[in-house]
């Protein structure tokens, strides 16, 4: 269906898109405090969190690391034995 079929009138689609993005942006801003609390709770339940494990990535090779948490965008944060925090996106790390 379309806006025109539903309403019977012409729409300025770029302006409609601008309005929808504006509203969506305000909605997301209102959700920020809840999102951070949700991520904190999620991080508390991560599999193998704070446990030293053998891990492997193409960028860092084989190493010992422990899962520390996640970033807002979902990247996994892992501390290595040199106390460096490394970030990994989806499918960038394997657990041995």
XYZ file of C-alpha atoms in Angstrom:
96
model
C 0.000 0.000 0.000
C 1.021 3.664 -0.045
C 0.294 6.945 1.712
C -1.561 8.116 -1.392
C -3.820 5.041 -1.537
C -4.625 5.270 2.183
C -5.195 9.032 2.388
C -6.210 9.897 -1.176
C -3.737 12.803 -1.348
C -0.189 13.500 -2.519
C 2.662 13.482 0.028
C 6.067 15.159 0.034
C 8.018 11.951 0.729
C 11.364 13.594 1.597
C 9.532 15.715 4.174
C 7.689 12.671 5.560
C 11.015 10.840 5.878
C 12.584 13.834 7.635
C 9.687 13.929 10.100
C 9.856 10.178 10.773
C 13.614 10.316 11.354
C 13.164 13.298 13.687
C 10.538 11.413 15.722
C 12.616 8.217 15.758
C 15.689 10.140 16.964
C 13.692 11.644 19.846
C 12.298 8.229 20.733
C 15.798 6.724 20.875
C 17.075 9.586 23.043
C 14.244 8.974 25.498
C 15.247 5.297 25.670
C 18.940 5.921 26.462
C 18.732 5.521 30.274
C 16.793 2.271 29.878
C 19.154 0.992 27.197
C 22.198 1.472 29.422
C 20.533 -0.363 32.319
C 19.525 -3.166 29.965
C 23.072 -3.468 28.595
C 24.491 -3.546 32.130
C 22.127 -6.358 33.063
C 22.906 -8.170 29.805
C 26.658 -7.917 30.501
C 26.166 -9.527 33.927
C 24.880 -12.688 32.205
C 27.450 -13.037 29.423
C 28.691 -16.588 28.855
C 32.225 -17.047 30.282
C 32.260 -13.486 31.655
C 35.376 -12.797 33.790
C 36.795 -16.283 33.095
C 40.204 -16.658 31.474
C 39.857 -18.732 28.288
C 41.869 -19.536 25.212
C 40.647 -17.374 22.334
C 41.580 -16.862 18.722
C 41.085 -14.045 16.269
C 42.571 -13.288 12.866
C 43.878 -9.952 14.130
C 45.402 -11.116 17.453
C 46.025 -14.829 16.871
C 45.737 -17.251 19.805
C 45.639 -15.597 23.245
C 44.215 -15.878 26.748
C 41.431 -13.455 27.471
C 38.350 -12.844 29.542
C 35.074 -11.299 28.494
C 34.506 -7.975 30.234
C 31.264 -6.776 28.650
C 29.876 -5.146 25.554
C 29.901 -1.736 23.928
C 26.709 0.146 23.142
C 26.897 -1.062 19.536
C 27.144 -4.717 20.652
C 30.894 -5.225 20.220
C 32.384 -7.691 22.694
C 35.063 -6.341 25.051
C 37.786 -8.819 26.021
C 40.753 -8.182 28.286
C 43.982 -9.928 27.338
C 46.822 -10.938 29.684
C 48.579 -7.610 29.084
C 45.482 -5.922 30.552
C 44.566 -4.449 27.173
C 40.860 -4.324 26.384
C 40.214 -5.549 22.850
C 36.935 -5.141 20.979
C 35.427 -7.675 18.622
C 32.455 -7.476 16.317
C 30.245 -10.414 15.399
C 32.203 -13.498 14.240
C 35.617 -11.882 14.794
C 36.596 -14.160 17.715
C 36.518 -17.862 18.491
C 36.675 -19.499 21.908
C 38.844 -22.596 22.161
